[in-house]
Short mmCIF file of C-alpha atoms and ligand atoms in Angstrom, two decimals:
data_model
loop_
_atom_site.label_atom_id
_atom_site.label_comp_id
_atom_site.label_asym_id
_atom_site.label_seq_id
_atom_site.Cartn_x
_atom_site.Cartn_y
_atom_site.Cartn_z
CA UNK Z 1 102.18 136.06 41.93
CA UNK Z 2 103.87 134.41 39.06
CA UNK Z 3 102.10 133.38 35.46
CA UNK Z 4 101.91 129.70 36.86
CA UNK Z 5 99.50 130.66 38.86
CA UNK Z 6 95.94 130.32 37.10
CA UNK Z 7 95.71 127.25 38.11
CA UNK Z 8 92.30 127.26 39.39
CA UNK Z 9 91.25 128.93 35.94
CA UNK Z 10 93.08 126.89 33.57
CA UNK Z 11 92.22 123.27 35.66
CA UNK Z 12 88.46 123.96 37.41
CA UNK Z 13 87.62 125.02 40.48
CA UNK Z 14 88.86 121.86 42.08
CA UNK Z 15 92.34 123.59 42.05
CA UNK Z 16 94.15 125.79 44.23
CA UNK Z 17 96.29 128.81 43.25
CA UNK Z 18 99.54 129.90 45.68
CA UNK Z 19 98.27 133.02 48.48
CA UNK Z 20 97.51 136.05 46.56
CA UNK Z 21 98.76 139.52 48.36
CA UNK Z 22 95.48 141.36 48.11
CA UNK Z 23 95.95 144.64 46.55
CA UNK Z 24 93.95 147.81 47.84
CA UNK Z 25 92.56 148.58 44.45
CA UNK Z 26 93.13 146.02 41.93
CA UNK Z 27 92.49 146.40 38.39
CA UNK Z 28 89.28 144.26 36.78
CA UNK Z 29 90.47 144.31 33.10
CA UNK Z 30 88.21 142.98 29.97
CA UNK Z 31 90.62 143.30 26.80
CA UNK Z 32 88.75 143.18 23.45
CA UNK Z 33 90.04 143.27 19.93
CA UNK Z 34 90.09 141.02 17.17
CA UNK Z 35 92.21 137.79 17.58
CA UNK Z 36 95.71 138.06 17.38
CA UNK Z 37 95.98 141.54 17.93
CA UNK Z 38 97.78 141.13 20.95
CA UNK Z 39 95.56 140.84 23.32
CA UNK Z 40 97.52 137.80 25.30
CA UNK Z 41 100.77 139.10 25.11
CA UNK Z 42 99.55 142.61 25.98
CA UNK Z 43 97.33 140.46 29.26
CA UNK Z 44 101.09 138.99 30.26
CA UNK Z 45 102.51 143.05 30.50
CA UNK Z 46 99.82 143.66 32.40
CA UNK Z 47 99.76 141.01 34.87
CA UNK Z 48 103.74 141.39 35.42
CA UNK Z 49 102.67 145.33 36.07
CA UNK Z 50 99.25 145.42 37.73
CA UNK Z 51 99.76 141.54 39.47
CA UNK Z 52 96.65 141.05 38.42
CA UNK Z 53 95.57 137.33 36.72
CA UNK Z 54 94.95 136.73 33.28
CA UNK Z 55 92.01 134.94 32.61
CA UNK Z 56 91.48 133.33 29.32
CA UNK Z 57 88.99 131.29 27.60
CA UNK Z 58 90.80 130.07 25.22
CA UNK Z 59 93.58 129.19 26.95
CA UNK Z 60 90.88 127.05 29.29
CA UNK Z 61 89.57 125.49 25.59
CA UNK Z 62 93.38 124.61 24.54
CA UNK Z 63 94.25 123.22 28.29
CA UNK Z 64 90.52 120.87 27.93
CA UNK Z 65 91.78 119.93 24.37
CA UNK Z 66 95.44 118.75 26.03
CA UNK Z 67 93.81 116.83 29.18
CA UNK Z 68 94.45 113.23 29.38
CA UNK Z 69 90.75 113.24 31.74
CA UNK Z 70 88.17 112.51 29.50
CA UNK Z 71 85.98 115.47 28.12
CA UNK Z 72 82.42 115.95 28.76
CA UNK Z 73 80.55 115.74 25.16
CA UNK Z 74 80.30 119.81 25.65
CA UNK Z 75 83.82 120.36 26.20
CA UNK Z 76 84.52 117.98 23.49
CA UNK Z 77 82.58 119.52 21.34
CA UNK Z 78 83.76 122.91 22.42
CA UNK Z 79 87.56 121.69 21.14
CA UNK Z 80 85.80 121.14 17.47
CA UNK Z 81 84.39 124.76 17.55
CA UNK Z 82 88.12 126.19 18.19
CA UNK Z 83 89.81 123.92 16.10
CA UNK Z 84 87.59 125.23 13.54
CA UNK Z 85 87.94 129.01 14.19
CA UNK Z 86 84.61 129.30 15.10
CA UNK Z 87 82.81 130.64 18.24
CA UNK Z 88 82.03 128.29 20.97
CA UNK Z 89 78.52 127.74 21.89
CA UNK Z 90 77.55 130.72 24.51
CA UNK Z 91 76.05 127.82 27.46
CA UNK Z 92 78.92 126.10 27.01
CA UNK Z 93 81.34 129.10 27.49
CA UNK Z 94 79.16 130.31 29.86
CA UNK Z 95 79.16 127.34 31.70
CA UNK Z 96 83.38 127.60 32.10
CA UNK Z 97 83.27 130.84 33.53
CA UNK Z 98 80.38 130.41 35.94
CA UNK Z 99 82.12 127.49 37.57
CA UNK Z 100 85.34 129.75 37.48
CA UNK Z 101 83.77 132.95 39.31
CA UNK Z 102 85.80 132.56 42.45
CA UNK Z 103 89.08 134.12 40.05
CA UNK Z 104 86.89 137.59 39.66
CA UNK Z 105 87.41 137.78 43.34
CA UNK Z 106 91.17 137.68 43.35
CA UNK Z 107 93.01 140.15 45.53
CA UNK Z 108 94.79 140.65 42.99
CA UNK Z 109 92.42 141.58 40.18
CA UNK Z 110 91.86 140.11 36.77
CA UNK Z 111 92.17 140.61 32.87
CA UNK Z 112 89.62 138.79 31.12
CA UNK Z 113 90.80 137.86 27.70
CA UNK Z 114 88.84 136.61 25.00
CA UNK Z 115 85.81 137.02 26.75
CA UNK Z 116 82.96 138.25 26.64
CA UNK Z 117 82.90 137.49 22.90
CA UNK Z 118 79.26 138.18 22.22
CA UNK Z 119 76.46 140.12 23.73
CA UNK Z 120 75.24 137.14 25.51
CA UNK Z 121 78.08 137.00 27.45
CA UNK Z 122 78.64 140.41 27.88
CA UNK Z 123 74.87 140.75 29.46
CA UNK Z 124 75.79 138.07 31.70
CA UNK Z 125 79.30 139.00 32.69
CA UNK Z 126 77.40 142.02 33.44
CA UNK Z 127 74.82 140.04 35.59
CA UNK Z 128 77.06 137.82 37.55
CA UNK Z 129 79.51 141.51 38.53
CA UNK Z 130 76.63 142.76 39.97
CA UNK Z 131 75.22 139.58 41.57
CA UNK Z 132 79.16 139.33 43.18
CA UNK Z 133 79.06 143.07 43.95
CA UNK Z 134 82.00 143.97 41.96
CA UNK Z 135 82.75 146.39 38.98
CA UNK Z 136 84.98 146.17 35.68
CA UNK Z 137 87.71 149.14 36.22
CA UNK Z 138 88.04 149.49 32.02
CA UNK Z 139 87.42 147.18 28.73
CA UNK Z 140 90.59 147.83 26.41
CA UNK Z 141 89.88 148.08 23.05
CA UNK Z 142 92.88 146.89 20.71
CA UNK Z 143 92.67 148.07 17.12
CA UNK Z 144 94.59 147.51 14.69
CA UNK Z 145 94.52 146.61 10.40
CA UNK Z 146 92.88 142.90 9.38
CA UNK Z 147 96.52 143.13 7.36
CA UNK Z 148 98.38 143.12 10.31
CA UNK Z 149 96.19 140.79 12.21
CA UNK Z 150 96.96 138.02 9.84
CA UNK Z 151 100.93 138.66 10.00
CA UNK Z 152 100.68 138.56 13.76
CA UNK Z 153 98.41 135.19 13.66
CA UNK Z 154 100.50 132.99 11.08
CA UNK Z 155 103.86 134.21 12.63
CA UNK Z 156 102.99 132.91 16.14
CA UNK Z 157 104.19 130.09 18.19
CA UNK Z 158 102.93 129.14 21.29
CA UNK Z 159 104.24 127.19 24.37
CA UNK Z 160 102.82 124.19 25.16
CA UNK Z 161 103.72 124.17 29.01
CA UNK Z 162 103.52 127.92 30.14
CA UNK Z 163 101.24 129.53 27.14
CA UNK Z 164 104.18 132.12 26.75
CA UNK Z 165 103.61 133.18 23.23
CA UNK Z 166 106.27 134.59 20.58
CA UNK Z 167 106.24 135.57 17.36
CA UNK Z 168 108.73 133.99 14.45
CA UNK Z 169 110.10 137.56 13.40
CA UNK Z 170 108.62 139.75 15.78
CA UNK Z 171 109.24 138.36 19.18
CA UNK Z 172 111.34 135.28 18.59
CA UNK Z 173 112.36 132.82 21.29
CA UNK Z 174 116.26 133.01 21.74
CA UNK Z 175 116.19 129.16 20.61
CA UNK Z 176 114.13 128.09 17.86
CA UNK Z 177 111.02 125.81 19.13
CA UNK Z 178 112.21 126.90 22.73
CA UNK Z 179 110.51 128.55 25.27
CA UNK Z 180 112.97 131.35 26.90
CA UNK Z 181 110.51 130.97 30.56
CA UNK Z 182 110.23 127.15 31.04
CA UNK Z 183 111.83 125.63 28.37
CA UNK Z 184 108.85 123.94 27.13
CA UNK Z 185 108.39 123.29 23.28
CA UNK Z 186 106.74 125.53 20.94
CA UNK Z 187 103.66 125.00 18.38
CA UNK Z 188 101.76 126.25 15.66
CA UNK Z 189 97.90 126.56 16.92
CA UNK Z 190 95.62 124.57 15.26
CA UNK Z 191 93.54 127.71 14.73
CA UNK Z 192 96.10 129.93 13.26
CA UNK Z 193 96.25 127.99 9.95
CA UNK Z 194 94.77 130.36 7.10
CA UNK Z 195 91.72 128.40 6.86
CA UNK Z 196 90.46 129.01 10.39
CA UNK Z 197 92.08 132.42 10.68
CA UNK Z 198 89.86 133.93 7.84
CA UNK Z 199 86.37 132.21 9.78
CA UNK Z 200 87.74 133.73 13.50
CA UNK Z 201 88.01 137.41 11.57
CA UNK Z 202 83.96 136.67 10.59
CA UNK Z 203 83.35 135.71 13.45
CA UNK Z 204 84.75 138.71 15.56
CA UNK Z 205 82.94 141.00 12.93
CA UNK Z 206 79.79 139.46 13.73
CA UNK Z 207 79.37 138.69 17.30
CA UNK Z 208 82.54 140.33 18.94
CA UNK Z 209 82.63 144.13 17.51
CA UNK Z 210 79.37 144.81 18.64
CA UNK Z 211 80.73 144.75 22.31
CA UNK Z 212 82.21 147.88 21.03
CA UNK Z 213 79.22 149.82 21.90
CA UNK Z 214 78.37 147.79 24.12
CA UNK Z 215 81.23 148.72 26.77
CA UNK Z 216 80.33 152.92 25.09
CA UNK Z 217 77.50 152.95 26.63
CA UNK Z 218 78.69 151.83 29.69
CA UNK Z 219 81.28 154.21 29.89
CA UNK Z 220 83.70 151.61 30.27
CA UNK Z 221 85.63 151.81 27.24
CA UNK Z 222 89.25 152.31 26.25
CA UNK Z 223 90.76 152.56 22.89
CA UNK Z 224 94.28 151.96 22.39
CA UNK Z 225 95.88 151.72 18.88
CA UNK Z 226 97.62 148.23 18.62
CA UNK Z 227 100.43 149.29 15.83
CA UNK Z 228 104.21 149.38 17.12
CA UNK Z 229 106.01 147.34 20.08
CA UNK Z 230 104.27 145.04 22.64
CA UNK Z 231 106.38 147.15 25.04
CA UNK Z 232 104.82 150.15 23.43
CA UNK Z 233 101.33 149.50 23.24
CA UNK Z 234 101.54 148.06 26.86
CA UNK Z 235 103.11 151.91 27.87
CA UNK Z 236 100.12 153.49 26.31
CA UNK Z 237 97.34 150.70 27.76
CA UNK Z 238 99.02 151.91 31.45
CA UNK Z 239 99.41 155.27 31.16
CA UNK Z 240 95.95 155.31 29.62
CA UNK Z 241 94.25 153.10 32.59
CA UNK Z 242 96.34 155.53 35.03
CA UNK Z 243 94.58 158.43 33.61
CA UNK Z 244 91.15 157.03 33.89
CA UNK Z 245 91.86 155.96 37.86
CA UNK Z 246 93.00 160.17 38.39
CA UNK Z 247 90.47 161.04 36.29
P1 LIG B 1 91.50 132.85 22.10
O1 LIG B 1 92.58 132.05 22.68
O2 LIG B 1 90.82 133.86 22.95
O3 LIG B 1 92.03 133.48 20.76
P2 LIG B 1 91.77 134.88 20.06
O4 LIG B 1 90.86 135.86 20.62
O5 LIG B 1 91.48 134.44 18.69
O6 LIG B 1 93.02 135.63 20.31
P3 LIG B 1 94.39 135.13 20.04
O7 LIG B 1 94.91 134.34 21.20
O8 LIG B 1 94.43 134.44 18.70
O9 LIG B 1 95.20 136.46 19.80
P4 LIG B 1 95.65 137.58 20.82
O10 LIG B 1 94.87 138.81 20.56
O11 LIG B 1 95.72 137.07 22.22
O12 LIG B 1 97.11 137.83 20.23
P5 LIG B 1 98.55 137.39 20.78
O13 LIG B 1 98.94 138.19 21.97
O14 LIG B 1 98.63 135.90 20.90
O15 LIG B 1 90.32 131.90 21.55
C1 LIG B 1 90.60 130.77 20.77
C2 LIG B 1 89.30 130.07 20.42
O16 LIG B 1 88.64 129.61 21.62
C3 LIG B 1 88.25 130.93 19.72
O17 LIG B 1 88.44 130.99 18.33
C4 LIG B 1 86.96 130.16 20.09
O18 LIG B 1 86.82 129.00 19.33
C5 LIG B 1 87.24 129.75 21.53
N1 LIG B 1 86.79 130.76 22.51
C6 LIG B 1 87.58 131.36 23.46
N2 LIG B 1 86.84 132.21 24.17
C7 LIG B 1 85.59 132.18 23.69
C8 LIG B 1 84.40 132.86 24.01
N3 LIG B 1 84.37 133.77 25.01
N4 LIG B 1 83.28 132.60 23.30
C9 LIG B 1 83.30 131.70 22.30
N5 LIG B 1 84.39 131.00 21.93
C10 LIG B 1 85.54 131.25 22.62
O19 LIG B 1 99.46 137.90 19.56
C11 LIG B 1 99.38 137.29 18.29
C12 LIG B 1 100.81 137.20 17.69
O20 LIG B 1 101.29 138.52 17.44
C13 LIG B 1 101.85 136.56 18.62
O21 LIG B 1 102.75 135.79 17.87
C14 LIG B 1 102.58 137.76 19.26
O22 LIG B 1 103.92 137.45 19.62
C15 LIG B 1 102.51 138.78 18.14
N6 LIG B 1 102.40 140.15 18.62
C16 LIG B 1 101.70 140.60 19.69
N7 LIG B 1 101.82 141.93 19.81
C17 LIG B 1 102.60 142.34 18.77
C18 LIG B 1 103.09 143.60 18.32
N8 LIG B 1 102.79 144.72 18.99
N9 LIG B 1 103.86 143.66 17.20
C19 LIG B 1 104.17 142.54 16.52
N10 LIG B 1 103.75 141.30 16.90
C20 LIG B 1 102.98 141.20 18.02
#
């Protein structure tokens, strides 16, 4: 399975990924942490390693904000909300990954990234897992200093075909504006201008940390330190989830 192929996540459920080898005992990620720790480059690592898909909202939001279809007045909205930095309305959210829930049953597995972001979605991520008789192997926790976080955010570009995402210092394309995988151009977000970043970081404290203890007391959560390499953190996030599967 190759990156390209979310395509029934990032389009709708009207879409058809390539066959998907089933894997005996595929990893169901959830990868939490504040935004722009690294939780989408970390989610490509992981795919490449464990096969399994990555699954993000936002990357659904950004795809909805791009279409040339015309937007129903929720999605629509829902692109205002991002733009913004803020949090997108919980039905509406809600709505995207109902629709979606064929991709938890991948053969492959799944990383869910960038949601759940509050405790209403958590509850009903929780509901729907056991409704479709399946169970989360781990929630990653990234942390990592709000100092950082904002170097990471206002340093990142993003590719506008593929979603491959570098960093101008830290992880830079090998051409400027040029996406090593496809070629495709590169782009500030909208949502990583200082403005918005400072209302996403509110935004996480207030509705997204809580999951913290949410995921404790389900036994279902894994801290990893976010400082150093991608390739670094990523060794630590495997070695860690290895662990927990001998455990
Ligand atoms: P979303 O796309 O989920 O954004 P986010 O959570 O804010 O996370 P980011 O994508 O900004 O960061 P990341 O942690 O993935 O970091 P990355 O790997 O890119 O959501 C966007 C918006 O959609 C939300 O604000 C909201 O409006 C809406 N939305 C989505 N889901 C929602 C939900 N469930 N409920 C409500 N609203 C929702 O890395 C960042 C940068 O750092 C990159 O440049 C990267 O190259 C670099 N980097 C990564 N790792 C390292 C490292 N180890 N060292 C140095 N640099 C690094």
């Amino acid at each position: 399975m190759t990156t390209h192929e979310r395509e029934q996540w990032l389009q709708g459920p009207g879409a058809q990924c390539g066959p998907v080898a089933a894997l005996q005992n595929p990893y169901r990620l959830v990868l939490l942490g504040a935004p722009g720790v690294g939780k989408g480059t970390q989610a490509e690592l992981l795919h490449q390693k464990l096969h399994a898909c990555h699954l993000s909202t936002g990357d659904v939001f950004r795809a909805a904000a791009k279409s040339l279809h015309e937007l129903s007045p929720a999605m629509q909205a829902a692109t205002e909300y991002m733009r913004r930095g803020e949090l997108v309305p919980d039905s509406t959210v809600w709505e995207v990954v109902r629709e979606r829930r064929g991709c938890l049953h991948c053969g492959a597995g799944f990383i869910l990234d960038g949601f759940p972001r509050t405790l209403g979605q958590a509850e009903s991520l929780k509901q729907l897992l056991e409704e479709e008789d399946l169970s989360l192997t781990a929630v990653v926790n990234y942390e990592l200093a709000e100092a950082e976080i904002i170097a990471r955010l206002s340093g990142r570009r993003t590719c506008e075909k593929c979603k491959a995402v570098f960093h101008v210092t830290e992880r830079p394309s090998k051409t400027a504006y040029v996406c090593d995988r496809c070629g495709g151009q590169l782009f500030l977000r909208e949502d990583d201008r200082p403005e918005s970043i400072k209302i996403r970081l509110e935004a996480y404290k207030h509705s997204t940390a809580p999951l913290i203890a949410f995921y404790q007391r389900l036994g279902l959560l894994m801290p990893i330190a976010a400082m150093g390499l991608p390739e670094q953190i990523f060794e630590k996030t495997v070695l860690a989830l290895y662990a927990r599967r001998v455990a």
